Every structure is written in structure tokens, then in C-alpha cells.
JSON list of C-alpha atoms in Angstrom, two decimals:
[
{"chain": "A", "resi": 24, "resn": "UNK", "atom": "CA", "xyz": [-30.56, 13.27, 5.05]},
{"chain": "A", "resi": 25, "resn": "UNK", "atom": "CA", "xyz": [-34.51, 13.95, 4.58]},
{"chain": "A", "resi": 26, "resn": "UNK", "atom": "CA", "xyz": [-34.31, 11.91, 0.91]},
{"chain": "A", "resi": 27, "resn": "UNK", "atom": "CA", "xyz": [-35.83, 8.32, 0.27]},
{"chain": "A", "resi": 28, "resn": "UNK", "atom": "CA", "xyz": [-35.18, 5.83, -1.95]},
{"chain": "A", "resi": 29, "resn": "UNK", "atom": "CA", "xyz": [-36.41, 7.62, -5.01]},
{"chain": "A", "resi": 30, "resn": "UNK", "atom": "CA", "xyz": [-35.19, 10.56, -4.31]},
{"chain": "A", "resi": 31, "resn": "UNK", "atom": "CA", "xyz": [-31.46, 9.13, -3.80]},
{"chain": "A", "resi": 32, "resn": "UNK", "atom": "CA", "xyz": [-32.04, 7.07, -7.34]},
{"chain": "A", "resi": 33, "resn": "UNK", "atom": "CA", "xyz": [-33.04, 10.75, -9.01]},
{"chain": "A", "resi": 34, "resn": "UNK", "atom": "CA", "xyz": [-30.30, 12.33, -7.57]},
{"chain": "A", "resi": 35, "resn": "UNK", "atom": "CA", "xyz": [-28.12, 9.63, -8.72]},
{"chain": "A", "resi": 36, "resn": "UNK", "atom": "CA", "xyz": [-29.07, 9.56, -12.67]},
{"chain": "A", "resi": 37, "resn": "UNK", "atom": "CA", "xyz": [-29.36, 13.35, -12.61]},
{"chain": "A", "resi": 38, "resn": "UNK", "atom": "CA", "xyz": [-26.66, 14.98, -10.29]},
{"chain": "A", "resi": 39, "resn": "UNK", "atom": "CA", "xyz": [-23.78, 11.85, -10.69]},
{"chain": "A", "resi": 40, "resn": "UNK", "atom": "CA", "xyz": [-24.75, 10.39, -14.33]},
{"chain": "A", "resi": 41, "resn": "UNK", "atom": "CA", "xyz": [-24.90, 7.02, -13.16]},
{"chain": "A", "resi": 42, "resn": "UNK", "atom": "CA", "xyz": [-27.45, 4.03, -13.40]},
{"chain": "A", "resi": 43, "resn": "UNK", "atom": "CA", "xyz": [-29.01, 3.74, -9.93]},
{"chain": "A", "resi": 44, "resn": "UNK", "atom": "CA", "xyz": [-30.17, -0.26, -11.15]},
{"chain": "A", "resi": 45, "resn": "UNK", "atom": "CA", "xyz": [-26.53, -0.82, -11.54]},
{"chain": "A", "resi": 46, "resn": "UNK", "atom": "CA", "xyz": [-25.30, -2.79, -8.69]},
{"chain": "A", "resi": 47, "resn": "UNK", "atom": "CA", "xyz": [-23.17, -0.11, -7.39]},
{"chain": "A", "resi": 48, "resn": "UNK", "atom": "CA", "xyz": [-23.37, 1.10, -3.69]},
{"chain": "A", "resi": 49, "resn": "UNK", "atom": "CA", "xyz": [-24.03, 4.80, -3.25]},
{"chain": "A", "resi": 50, "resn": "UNK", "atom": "CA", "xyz": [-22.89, 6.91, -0.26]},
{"chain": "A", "resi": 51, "resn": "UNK", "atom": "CA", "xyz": [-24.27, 9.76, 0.54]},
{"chain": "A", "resi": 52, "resn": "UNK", "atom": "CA", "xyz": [-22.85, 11.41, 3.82]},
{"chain": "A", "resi": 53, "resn": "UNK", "atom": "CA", "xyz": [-24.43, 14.29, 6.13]},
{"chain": "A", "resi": 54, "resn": "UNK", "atom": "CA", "xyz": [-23.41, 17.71, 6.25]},
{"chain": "A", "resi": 55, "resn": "UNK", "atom": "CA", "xyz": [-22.09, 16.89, 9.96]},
{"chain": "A", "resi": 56, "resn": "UNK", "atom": "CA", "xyz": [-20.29, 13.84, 8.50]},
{"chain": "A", "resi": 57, "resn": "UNK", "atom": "CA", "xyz": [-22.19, 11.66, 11.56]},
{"chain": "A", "resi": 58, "resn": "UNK", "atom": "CA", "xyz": [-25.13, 10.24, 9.23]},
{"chain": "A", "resi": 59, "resn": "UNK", "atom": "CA", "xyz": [-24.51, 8.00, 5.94]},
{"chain": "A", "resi": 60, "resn": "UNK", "atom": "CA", "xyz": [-27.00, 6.38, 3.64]},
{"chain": "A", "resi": 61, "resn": "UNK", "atom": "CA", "xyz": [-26.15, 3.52, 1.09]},
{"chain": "A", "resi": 62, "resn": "UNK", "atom": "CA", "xyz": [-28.47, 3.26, -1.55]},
{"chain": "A", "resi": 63, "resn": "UNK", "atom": "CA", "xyz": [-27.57, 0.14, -4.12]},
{"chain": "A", "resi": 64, "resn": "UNK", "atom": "CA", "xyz": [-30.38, -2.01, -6.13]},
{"chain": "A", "resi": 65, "resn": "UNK", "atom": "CA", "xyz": [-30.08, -5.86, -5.93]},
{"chain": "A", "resi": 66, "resn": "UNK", "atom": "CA", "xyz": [-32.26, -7.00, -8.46]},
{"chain": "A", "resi": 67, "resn": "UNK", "atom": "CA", "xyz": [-35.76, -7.20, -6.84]},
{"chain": "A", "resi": 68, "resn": "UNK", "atom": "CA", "xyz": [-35.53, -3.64, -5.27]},
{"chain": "A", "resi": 69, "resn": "UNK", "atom": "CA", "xyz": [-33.78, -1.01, -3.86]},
{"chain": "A", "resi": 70, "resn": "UNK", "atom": "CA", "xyz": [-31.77, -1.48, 0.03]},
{"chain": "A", "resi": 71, "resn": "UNK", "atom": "CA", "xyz": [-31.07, 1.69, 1.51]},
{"chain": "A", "resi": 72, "resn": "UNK", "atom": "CA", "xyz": [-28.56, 1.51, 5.00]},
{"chain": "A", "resi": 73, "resn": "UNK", "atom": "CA", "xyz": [-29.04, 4.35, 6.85]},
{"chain": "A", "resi": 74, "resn": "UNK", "atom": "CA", "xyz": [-26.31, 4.79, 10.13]},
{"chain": "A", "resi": 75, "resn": "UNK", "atom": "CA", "xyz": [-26.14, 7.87, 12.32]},
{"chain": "A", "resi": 76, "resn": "UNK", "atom": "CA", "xyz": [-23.37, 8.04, 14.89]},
{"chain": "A", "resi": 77, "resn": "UNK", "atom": "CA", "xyz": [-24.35, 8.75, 18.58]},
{"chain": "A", "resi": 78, "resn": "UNK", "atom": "CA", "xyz": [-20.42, 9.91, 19.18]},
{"chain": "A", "resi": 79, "resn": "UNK", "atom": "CA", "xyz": [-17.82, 11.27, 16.77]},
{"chain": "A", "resi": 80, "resn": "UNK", "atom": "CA", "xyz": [-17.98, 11.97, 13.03]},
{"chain": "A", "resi": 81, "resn": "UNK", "atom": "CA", "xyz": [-16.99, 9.45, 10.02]},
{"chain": "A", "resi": 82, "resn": "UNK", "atom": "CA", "xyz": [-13.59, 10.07, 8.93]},
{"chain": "A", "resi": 83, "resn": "UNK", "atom": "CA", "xyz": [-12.70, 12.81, 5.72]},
{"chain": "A", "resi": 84, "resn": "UNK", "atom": "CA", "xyz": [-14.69, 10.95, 3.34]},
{"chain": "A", "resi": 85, "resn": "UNK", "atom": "CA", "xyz": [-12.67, 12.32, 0.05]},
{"chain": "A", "resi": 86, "resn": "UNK", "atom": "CA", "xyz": [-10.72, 8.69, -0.39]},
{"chain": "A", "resi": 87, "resn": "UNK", "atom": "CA", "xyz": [-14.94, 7.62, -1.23]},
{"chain": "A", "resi": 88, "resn": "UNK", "atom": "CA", "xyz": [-15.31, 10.95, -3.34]},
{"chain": "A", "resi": 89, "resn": "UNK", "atom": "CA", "xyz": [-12.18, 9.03, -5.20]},
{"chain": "A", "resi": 90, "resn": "UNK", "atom": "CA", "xyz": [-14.09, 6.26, -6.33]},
{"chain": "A", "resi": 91, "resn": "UNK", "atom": "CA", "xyz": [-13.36, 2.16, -6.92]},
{"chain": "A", "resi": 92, "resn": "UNK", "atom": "CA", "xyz": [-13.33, 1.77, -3.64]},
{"chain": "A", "resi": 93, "resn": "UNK", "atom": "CA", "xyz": [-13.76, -2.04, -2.24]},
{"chain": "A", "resi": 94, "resn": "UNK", "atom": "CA", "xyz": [-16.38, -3.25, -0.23]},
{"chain": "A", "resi": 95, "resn": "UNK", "atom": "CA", "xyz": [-13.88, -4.05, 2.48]},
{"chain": "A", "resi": 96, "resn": "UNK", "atom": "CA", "xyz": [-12.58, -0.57, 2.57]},
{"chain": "A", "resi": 97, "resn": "UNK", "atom": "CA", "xyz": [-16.32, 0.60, 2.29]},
{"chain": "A", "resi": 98, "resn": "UNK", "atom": "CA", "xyz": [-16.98, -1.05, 5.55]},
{"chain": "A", "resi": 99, "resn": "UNK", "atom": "CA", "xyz": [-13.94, -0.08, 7.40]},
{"chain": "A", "resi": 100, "resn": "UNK", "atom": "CA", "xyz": [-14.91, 3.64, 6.88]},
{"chain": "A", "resi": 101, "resn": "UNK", "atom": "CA", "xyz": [-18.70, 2.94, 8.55]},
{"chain": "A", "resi": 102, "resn": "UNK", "atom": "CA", "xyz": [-16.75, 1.02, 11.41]},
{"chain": "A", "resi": 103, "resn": "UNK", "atom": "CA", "xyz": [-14.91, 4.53, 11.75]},
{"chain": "A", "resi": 104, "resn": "UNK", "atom": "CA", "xyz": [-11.39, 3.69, 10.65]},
{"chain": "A", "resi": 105, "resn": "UNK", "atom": "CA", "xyz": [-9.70, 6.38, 8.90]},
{"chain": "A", "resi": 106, "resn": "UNK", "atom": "CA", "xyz": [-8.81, 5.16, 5.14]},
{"chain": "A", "resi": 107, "resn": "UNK", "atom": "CA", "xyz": [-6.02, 7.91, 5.41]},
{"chain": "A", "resi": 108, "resn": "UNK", "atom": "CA", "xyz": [-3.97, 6.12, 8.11]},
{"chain": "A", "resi": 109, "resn": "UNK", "atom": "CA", "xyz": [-4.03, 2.29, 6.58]},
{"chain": "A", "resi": 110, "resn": "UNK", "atom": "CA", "xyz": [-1.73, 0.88, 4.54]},
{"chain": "A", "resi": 111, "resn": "UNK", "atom": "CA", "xyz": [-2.82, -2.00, 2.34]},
{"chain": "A", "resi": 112, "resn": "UNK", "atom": "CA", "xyz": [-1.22, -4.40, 0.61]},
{"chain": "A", "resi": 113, "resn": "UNK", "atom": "CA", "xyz": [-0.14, -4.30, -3.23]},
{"chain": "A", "resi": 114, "resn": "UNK", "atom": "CA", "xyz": [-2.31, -6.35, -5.38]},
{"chain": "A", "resi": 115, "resn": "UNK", "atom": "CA", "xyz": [-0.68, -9.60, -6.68]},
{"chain": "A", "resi": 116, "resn": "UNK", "atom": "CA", "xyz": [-1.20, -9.69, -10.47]},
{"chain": "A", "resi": 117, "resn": "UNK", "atom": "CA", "xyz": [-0.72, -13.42, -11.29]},
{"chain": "A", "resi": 118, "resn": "UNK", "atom": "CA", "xyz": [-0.69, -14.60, -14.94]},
{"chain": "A", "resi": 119, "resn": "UNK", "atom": "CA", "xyz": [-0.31, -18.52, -13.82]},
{"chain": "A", "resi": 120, "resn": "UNK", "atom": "CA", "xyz": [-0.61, -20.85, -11.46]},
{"chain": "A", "resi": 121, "resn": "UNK", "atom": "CA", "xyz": [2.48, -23.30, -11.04]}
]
């Protein structure tokens, strides 16, 4: 958890293939699962969020590894819910509107 901004961007393009500049929010999660960092660029610059937990460890975080993951679920994880044990709703696919 010793990297900064650029070095989170680097690993990023180098170690994931992926554009750092691209909106997306990375997470990158301590060996001791209690510290996270979220890098993501917003169009002036780079934000990165760093939380470290003074109690307790961030639940398994292989539904993130998963991927397309929404921003909802993304902060229900760094609240400390477990992704595991919730059950969300189906998504509605609508092709009208009456």
C-alpha cells in the first residue's frame, strides 16, 4: 500500500492492460485485506481514496476480482457488507414504455 498515484496508473497499463484515463475505478486491496485504494481519473486529474480499517478486514474481495461491478455494490463492500450474502434484484429489461 506504499504506491502513489503514478505508480497505481503504471501498474494499471502494465500489470491489468487497461487505460488508467479511462473513467474506471481501480481497487487495489492490502495484503491484510484492512487497507483499499481507489485510483480512477476524472478528467482534470487523478483521485485516489485511500481507507484503512481500525477493526475487522473487508470482506473476500473475489466478487471485485469478477469485474462490472456497480458503483452501488462498490460502496457496499467499503461499508463492509459482504457481496456474498446479498441478494439483488433481477434487472428489468424494458423495450417500451406504455
Amino acid at each position: 500500500m506504499r504506491k502513489s498515484i503514478d505508480a497505481l496508473a503504471q501498474l494499471v497499463a502494465s500489470c491489468m492492460g487497461m487505460d488508467p484515463l479511462s473513467g474506471q475505478v481501480f481497487v487495489f486491496i492490502g495484503r491484510r485485506r484492512d487497507k483499499v485504494k481507489l485510483l480512477v481519473w476524472d478528467r482534470h486529474g487523478f483521485w485516489v481514496l485511500y481507507k484503512r480499517l481500525e477493526r475487522g478486514r473487508f470482506a473476500d474481495p473475489a466478487r471485485l476480482a469478477a469485474g462490472a461491478l456497480a458503483m452501488s455494490e462498490l460502496v457496499a463492500w467499503l461499508e463492509g457488507i459482504d457481496l456474498a450474502r446479498v441478494r439483488r434484484l433481477p434487472a428489468v429489461v424494458a423495450s417500451r414504455v406504455s
